[in-house]
mmCIF file of C-alpha atoms and ligand atoms in Angstrom:
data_model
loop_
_atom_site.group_PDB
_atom_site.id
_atom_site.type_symbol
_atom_site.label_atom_id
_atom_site.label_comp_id
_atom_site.label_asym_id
_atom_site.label_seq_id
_atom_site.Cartn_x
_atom_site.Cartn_y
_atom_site.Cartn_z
ATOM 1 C CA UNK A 25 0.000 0.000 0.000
ATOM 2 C CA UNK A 26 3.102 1.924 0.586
ATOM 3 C CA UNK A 27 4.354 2.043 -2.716
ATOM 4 C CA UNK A 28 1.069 1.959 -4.339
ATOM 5 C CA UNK A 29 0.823 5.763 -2.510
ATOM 6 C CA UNK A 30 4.364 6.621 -3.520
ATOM 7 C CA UNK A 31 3.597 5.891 -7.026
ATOM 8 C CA UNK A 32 0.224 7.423 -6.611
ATOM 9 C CA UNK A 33 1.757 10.363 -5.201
ATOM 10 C CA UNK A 34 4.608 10.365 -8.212
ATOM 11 C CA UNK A 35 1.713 10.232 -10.556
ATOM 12 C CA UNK A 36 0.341 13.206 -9.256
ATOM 13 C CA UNK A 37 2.871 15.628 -9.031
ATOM 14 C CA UNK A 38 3.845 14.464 -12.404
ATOM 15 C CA UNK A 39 0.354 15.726 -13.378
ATOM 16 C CA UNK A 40 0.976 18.755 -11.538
ATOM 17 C CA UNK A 41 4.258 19.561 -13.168
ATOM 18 C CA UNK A 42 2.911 18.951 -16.330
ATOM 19 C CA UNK A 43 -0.213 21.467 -16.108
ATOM 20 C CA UNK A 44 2.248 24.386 -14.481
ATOM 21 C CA UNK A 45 4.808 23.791 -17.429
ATOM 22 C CA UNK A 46 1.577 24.598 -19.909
ATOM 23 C CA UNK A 47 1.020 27.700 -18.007
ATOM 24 C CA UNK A 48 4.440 28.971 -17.996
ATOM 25 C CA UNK A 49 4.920 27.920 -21.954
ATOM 26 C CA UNK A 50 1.643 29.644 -22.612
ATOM 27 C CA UNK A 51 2.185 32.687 -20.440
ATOM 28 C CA UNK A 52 6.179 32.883 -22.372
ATOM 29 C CA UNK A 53 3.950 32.417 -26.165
ATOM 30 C CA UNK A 54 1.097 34.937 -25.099
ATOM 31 C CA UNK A 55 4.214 37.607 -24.235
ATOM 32 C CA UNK A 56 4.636 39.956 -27.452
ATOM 33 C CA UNK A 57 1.894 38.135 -28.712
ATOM 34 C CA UNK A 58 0.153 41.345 -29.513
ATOM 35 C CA UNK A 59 3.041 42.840 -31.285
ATOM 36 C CA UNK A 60 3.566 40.073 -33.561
ATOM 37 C CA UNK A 61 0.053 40.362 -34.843
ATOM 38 C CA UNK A 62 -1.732 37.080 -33.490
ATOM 39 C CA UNK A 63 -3.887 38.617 -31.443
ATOM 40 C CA UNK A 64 -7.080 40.513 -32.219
ATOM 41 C CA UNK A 65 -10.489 41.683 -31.442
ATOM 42 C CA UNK A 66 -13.749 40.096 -32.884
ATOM 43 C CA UNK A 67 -17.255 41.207 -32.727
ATOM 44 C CA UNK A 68 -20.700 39.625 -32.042
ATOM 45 C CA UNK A 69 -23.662 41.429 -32.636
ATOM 46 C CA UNK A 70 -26.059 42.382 -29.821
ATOM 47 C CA UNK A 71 -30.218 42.363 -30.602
ATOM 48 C CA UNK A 72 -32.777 44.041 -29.222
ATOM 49 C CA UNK A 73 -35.898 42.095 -29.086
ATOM 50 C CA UNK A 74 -38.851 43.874 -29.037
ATOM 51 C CA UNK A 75 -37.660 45.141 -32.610
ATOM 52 C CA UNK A 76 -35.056 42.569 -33.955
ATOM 53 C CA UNK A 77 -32.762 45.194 -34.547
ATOM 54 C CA UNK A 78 -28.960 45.534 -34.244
ATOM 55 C CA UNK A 79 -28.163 47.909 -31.432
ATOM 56 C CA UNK A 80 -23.825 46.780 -30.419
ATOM 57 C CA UNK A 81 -21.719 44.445 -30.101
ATOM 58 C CA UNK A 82 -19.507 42.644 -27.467
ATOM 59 C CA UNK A 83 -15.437 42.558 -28.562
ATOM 60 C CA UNK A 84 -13.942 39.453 -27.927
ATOM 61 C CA UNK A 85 -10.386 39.010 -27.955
ATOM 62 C CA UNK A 86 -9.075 36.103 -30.051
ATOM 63 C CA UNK A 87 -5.867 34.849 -29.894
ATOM 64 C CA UNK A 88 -4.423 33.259 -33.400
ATOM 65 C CA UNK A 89 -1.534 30.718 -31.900
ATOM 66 C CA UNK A 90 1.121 30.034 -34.201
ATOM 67 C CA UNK A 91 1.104 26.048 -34.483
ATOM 68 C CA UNK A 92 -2.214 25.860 -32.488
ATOM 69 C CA UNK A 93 -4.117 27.854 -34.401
ATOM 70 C CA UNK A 94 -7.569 29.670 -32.588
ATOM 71 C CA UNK A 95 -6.823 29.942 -29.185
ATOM 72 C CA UNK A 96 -10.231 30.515 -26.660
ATOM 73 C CA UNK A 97 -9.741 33.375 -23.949
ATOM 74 C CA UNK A 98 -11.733 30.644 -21.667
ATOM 75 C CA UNK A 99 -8.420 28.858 -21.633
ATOM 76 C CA UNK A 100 -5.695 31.965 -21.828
ATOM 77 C CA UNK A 101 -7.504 35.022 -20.257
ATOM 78 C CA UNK A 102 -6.767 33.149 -16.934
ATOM 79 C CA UNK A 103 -2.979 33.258 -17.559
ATOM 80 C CA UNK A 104 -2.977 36.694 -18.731
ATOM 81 C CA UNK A 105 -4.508 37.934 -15.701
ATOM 82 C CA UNK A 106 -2.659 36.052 -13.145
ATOM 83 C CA UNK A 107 1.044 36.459 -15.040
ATOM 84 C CA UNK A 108 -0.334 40.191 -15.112
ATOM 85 C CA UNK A 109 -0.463 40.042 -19.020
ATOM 86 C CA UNK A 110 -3.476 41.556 -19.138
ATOM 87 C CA UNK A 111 -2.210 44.931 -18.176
ATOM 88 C CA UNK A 112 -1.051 45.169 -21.395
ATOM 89 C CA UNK A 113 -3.359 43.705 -23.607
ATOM 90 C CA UNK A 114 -6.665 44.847 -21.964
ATOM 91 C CA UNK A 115 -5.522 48.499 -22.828
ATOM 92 C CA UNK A 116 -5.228 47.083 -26.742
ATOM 93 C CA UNK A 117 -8.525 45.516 -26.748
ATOM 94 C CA UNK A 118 -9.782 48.201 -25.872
ATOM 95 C CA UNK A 119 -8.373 51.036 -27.689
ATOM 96 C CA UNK A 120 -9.333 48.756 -30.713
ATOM 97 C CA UNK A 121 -12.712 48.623 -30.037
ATOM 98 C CA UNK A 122 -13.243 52.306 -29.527
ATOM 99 C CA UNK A 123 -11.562 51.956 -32.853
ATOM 100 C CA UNK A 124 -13.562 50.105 -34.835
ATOM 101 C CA UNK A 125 -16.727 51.174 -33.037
ATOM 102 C CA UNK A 126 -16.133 54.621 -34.211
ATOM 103 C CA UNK A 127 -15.018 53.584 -37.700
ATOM 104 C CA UNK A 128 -19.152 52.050 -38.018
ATOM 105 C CA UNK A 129 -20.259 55.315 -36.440
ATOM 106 C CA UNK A 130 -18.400 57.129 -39.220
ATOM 107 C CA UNK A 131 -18.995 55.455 -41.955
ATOM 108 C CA UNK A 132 -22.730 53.582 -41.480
ATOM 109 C CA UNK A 133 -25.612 55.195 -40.835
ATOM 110 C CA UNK A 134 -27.590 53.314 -38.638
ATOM 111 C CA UNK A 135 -31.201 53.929 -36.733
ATOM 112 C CA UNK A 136 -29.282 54.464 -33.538
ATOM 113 C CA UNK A 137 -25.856 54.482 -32.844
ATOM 114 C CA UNK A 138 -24.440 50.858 -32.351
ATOM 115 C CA UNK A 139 -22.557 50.615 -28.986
ATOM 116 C CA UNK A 140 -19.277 47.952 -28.263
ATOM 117 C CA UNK A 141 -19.168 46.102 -25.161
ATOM 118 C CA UNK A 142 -15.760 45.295 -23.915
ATOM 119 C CA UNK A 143 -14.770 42.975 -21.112
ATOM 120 C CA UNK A 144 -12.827 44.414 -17.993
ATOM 121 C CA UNK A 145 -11.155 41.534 -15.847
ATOM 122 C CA UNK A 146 -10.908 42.024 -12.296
ATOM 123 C CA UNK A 147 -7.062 42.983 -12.187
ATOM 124 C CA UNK A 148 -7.923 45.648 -14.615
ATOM 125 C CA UNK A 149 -10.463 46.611 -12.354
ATOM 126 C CA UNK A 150 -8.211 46.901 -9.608
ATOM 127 C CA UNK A 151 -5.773 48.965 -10.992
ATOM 128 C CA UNK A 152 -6.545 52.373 -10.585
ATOM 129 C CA UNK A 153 -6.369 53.802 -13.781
ATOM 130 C CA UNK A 154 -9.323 52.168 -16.040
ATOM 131 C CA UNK A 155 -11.298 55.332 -16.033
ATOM 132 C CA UNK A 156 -8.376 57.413 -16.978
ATOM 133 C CA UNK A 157 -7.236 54.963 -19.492
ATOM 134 C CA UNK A 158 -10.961 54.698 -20.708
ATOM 135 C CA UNK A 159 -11.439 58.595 -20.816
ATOM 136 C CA UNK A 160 -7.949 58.380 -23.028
ATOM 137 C CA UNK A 161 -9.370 55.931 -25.585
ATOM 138 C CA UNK A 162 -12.822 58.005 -26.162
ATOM 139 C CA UNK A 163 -10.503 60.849 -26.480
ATOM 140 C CA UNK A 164 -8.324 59.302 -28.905
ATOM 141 C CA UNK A 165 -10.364 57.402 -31.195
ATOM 142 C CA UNK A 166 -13.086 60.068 -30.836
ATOM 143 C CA UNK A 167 -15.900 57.529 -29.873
ATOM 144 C CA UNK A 168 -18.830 59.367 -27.681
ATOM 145 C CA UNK A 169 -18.641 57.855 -24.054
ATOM 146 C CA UNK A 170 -22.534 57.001 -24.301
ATOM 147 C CA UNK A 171 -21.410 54.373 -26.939
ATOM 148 C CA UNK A 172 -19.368 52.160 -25.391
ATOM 149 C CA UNK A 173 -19.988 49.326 -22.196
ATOM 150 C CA UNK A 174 -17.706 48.217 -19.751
ATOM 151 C CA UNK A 175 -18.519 44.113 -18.471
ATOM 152 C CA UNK A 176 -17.533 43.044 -15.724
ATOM 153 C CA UNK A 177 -18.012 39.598 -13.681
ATOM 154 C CA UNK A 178 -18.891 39.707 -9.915
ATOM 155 C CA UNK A 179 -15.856 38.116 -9.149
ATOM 156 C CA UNK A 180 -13.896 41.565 -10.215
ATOM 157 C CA UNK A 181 -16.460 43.483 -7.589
ATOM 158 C CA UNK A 182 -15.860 40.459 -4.925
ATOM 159 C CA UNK A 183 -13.435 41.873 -1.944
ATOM 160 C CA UNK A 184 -13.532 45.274 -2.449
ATOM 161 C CA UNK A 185 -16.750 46.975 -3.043
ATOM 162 C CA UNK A 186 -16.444 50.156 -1.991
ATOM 163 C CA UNK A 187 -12.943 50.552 -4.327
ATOM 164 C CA UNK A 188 -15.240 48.884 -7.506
ATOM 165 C CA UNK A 189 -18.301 51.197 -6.933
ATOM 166 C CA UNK A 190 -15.842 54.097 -6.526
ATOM 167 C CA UNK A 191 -14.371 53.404 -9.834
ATOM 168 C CA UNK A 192 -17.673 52.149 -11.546
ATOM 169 C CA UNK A 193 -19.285 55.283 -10.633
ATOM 170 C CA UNK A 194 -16.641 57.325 -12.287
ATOM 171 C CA UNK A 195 -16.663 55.497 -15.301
ATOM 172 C CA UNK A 196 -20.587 56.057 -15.118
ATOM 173 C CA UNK A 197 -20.298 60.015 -14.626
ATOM 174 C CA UNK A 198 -18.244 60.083 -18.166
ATOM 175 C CA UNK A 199 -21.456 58.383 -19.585
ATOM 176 C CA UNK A 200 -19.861 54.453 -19.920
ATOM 177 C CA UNK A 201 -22.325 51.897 -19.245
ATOM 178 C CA UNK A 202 -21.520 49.134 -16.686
ATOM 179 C CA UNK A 203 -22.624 45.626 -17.066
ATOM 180 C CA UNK A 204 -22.736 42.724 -14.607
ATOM 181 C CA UNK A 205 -21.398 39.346 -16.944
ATOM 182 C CA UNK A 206 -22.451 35.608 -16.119
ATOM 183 C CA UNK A 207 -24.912 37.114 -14.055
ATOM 184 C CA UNK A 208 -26.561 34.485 -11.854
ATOM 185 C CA UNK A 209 -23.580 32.008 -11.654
ATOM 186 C CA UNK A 210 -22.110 34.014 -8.379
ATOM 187 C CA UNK A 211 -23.753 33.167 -5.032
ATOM 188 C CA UNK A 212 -24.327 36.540 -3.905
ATOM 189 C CA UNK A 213 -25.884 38.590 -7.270
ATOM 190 C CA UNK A 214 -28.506 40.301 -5.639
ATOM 191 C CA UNK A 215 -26.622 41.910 -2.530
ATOM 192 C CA UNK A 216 -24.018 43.225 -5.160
ATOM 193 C CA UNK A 217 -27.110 44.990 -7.342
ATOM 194 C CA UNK A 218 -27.912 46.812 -4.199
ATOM 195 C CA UNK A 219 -23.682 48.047 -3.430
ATOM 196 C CA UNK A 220 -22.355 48.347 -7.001
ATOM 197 C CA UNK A 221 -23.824 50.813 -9.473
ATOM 198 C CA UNK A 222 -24.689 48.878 -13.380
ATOM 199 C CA UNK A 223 -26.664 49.905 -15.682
ATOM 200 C CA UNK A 224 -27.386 46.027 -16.867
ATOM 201 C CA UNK A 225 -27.098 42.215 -16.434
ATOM 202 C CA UNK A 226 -25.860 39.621 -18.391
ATOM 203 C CA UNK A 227 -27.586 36.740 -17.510
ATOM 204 C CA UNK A 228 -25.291 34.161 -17.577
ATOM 205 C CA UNK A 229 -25.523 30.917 -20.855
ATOM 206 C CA UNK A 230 -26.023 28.396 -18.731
ATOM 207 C CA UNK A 231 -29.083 29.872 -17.620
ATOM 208 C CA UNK A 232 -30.293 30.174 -21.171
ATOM 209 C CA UNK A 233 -29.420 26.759 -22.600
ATOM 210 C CA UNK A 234 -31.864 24.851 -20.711
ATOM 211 C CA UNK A 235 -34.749 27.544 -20.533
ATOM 212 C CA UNK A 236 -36.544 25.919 -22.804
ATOM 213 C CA UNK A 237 -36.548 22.101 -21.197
ATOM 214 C CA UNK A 238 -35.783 23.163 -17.450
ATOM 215 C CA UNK A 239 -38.896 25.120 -15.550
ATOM 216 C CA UNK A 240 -36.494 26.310 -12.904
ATOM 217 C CA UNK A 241 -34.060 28.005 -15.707
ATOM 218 C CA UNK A 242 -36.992 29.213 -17.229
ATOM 219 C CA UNK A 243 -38.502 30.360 -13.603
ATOM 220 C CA UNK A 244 -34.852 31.783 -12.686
ATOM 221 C CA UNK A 245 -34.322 33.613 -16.332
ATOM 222 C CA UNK A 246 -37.955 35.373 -15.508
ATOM 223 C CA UNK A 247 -37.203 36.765 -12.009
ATOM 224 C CA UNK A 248 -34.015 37.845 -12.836
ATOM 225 C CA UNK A 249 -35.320 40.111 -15.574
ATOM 226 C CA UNK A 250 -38.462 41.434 -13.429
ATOM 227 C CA UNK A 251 -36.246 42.461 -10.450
ATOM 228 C CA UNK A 252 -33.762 43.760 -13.174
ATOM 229 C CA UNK A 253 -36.517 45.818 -14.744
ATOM 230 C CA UNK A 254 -37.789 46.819 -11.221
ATOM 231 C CA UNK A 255 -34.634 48.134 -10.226
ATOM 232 C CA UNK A 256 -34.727 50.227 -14.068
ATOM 233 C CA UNK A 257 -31.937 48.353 -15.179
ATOM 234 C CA UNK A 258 -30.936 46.412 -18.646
ATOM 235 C CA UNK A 259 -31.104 42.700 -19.098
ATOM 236 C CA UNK A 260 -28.804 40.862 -21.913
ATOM 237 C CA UNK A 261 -29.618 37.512 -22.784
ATOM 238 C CA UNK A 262 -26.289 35.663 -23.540
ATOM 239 C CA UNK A 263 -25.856 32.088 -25.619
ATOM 240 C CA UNK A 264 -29.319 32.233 -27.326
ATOM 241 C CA UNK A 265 -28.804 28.909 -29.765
ATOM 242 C CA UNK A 266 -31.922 28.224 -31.060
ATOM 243 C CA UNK A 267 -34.948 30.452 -32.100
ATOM 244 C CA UNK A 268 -37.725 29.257 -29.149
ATOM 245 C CA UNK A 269 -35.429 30.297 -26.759
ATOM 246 C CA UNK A 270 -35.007 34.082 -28.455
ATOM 247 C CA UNK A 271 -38.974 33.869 -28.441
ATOM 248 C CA UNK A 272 -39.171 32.870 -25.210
ATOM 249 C CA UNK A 273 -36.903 35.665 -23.822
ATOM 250 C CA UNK A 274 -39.190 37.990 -25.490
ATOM 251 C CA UNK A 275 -42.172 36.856 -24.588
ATOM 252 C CA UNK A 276 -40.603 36.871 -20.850
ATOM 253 C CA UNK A 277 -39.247 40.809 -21.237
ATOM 254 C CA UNK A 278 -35.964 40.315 -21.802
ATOM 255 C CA UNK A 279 -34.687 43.638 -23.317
ATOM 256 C CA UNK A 280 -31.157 42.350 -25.605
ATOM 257 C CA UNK A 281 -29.579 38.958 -26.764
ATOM 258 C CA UNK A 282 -26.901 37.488 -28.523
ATOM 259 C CA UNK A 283 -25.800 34.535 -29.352
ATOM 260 C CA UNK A 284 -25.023 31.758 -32.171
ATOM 261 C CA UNK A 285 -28.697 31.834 -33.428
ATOM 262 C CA UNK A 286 -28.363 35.386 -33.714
ATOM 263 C CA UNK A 287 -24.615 35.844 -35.079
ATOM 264 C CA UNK A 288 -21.641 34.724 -34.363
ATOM 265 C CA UNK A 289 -17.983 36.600 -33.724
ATOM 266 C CA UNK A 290 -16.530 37.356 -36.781
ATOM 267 C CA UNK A 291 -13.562 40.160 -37.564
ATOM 268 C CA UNK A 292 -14.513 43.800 -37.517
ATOM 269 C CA UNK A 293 -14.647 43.688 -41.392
ATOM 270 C CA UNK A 294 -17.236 40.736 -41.472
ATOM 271 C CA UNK A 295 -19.304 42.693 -38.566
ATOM 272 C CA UNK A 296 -19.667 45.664 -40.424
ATOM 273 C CA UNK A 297 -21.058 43.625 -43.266
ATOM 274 C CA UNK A 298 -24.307 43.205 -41.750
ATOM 275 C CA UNK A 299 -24.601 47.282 -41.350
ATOM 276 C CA UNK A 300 -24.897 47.862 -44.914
HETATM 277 P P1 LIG B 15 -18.012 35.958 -21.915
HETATM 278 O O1 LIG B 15 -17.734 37.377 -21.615
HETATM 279 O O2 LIG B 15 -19.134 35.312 -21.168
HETATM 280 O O3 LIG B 15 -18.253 35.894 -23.480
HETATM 281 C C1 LIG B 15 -19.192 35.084 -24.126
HETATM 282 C C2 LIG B 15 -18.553 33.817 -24.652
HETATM 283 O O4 LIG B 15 -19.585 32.974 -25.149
HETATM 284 C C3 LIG B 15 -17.636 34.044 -25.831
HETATM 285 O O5 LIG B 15 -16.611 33.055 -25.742
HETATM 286 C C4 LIG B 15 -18.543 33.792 -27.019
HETATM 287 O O6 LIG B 15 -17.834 33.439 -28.203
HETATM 288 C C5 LIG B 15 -19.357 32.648 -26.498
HETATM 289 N N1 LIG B 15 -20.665 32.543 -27.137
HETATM 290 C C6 LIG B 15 -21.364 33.501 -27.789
HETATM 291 N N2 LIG B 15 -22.554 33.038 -28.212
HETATM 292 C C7 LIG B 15 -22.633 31.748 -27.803
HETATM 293 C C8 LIG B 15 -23.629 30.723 -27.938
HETATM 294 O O7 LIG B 15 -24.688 30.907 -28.520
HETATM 295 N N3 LIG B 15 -23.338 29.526 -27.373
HETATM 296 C C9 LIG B 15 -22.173 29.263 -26.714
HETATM 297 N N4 LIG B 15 -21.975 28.062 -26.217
HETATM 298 N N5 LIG B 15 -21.210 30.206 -26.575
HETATM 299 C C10 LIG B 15 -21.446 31.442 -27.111
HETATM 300 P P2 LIG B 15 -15.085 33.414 -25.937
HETATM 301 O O8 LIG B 15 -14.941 34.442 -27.018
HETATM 302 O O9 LIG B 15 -14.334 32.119 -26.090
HETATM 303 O O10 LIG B 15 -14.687 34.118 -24.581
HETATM 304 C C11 LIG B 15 -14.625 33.410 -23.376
HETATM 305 C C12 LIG B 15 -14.467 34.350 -22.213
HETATM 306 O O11 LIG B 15 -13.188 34.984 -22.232
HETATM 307 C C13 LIG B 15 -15.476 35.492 -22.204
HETATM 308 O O12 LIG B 15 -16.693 35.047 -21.686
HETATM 309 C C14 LIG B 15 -14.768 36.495 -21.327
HETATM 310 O O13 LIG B 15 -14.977 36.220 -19.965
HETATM 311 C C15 LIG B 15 -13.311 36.253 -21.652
HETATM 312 N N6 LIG B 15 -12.853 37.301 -22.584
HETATM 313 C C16 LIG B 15 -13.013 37.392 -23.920
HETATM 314 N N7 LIG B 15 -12.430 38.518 -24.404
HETATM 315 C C17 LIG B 15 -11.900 39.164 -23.345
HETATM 316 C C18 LIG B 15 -11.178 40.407 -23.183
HETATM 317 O O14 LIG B 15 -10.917 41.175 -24.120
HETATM 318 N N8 LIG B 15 -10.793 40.735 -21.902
HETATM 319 C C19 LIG B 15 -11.100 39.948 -20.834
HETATM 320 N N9 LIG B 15 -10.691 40.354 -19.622
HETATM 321 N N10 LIG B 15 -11.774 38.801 -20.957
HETATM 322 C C20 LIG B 15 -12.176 38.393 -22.189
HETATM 323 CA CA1 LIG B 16 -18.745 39.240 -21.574
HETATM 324 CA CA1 LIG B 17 -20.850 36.079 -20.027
HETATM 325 CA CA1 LIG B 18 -30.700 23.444 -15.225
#
């Protein structure tokens, strides 16, 4: 029994070393990684259901690995934030976005102007200077501040909420929306609705994929957008797959949605495609 623990014990730091050697090999690829032109930003449209029309979109950051080819962010944002990567690149992301979100401004005229959505992790939120760096890249690319949204998980508000309302409400007083991402999936939602100041909620895909089989998703999805709407803010719909569940969201109140029924990321080029 001895040895079968010893070798037990082998196998497992074996493991171990194994899954820290990815990180560091990934977190030594993903450095300069935005120099040499493999990473980039790419858009999915956001709906608004009562009309069907195309109001924004939510930048995504993509990462185009050499010999791997597409890389998700669900496996390398991690690594970027905790190697503090993401210092640099979240600036990039999104200065680009402002970018391109102007460029459609400019050069599409649209109903309404479209707004970009671009994700803040919770080390950027930390730092002190996202709403100078933020003011900087309206400034720059010229985008109005009403125009872009800031998301943000509750694990980025978790620990300090007093330093993220601080900072959420100045990013609010330049006229940036704030929205709560994977909303639902944290235990304590509703208590942070009542500290932190947001202008919506993402309720979380996981929520959404079962909606149409699972009464409780269904019975969850609903209350979460009446005591959004009650409190006058924004619900977003997020992985909407399949058509019932976009009609069911509608017929329930939900105000936007995206998601591979409706579109999925594609370059900035291919996005601005469908604003012809
Ligand atoms: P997220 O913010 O929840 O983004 C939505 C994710 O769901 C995206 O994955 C998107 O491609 C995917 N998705 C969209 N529609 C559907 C659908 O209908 N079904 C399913 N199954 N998935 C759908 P992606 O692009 O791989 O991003 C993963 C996560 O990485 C994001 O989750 C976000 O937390 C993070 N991320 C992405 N870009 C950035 C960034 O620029 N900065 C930071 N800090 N995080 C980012
Ligand atoms: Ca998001
Ligand atoms: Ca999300
Ligand atoms: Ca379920």
């Amino acid at each position: 029994a001895k040895v079968a623990g010893k070798n037990c014990y082998r196998f497992y730091s074996r493991a171990m070393d194994q899954a820290v050697e990815r990180r560091v090999r990934m977190e030594q690829e993903l450095r300069g990684a935005w120099e040499r032109g493999e990473l980039s930003v790419a858009y999915q449209p956001v709906y608004r259901l009562v009309d069907n029309r195309l109001v924004g979109a939510e930048a995504l950051l993509r990462w185009h690995h050499p010999e791997q080819g597409m890389v998700s962010p669900a496996v390398f944002i991690d690594v970027a934030e905790q190697s503090g990567l993401i210092e640099s690149i979240g600036p990039q992301v999104l200065r680009v976005a402002c970018r391109d979100a102007k460029r459609w401004h400019d050069e599409f005229t649209t109903q309404e102007p479209l707004f970009v959505s671009v994700n803040v992790s919770p080390r950027q939120l930390r730092s002190a200077e996202l709403p100078g760096l933020v003011e900087a890249c309206l400034k720059e690319t010229g985008l109005p501040a009403s125009q872009l949204h800031v998301e943000l998980t509750e694990t980025a508000v978790i620990g300090d909420e007093f330093h993220a309302s601080t900072l959420l409400s100045r990013l609010r007083s330049i006229g940036v929306k704030v929205w709560l991402d994977d909303f639902g999936t944290g235990f304590s939602g509703l208590s942070h609705l009542r500290r932190v100041p947001v202008d919506g909620v993402k309720i979380d895909r996981s929520f959404i994929a079962d909606v149409l089989r699972d009464p409780d998703d269904l019975a969850l999805t609903t209350a979460i957008i009446a005591m959004a709407h009650s409190l006058g803010i924004t619900v977003v719909a997020e992985g909407v797959e399949k058509e019932g569940q976009y009609a069911i969201l509608r017929e329930r109140g939900c105000d936007l949605a995206q998601g591979y029924w409706l579109g999925h990321p594609s370059s900035a080029q291919d996005f601005a495609r469908l604003l012809i």
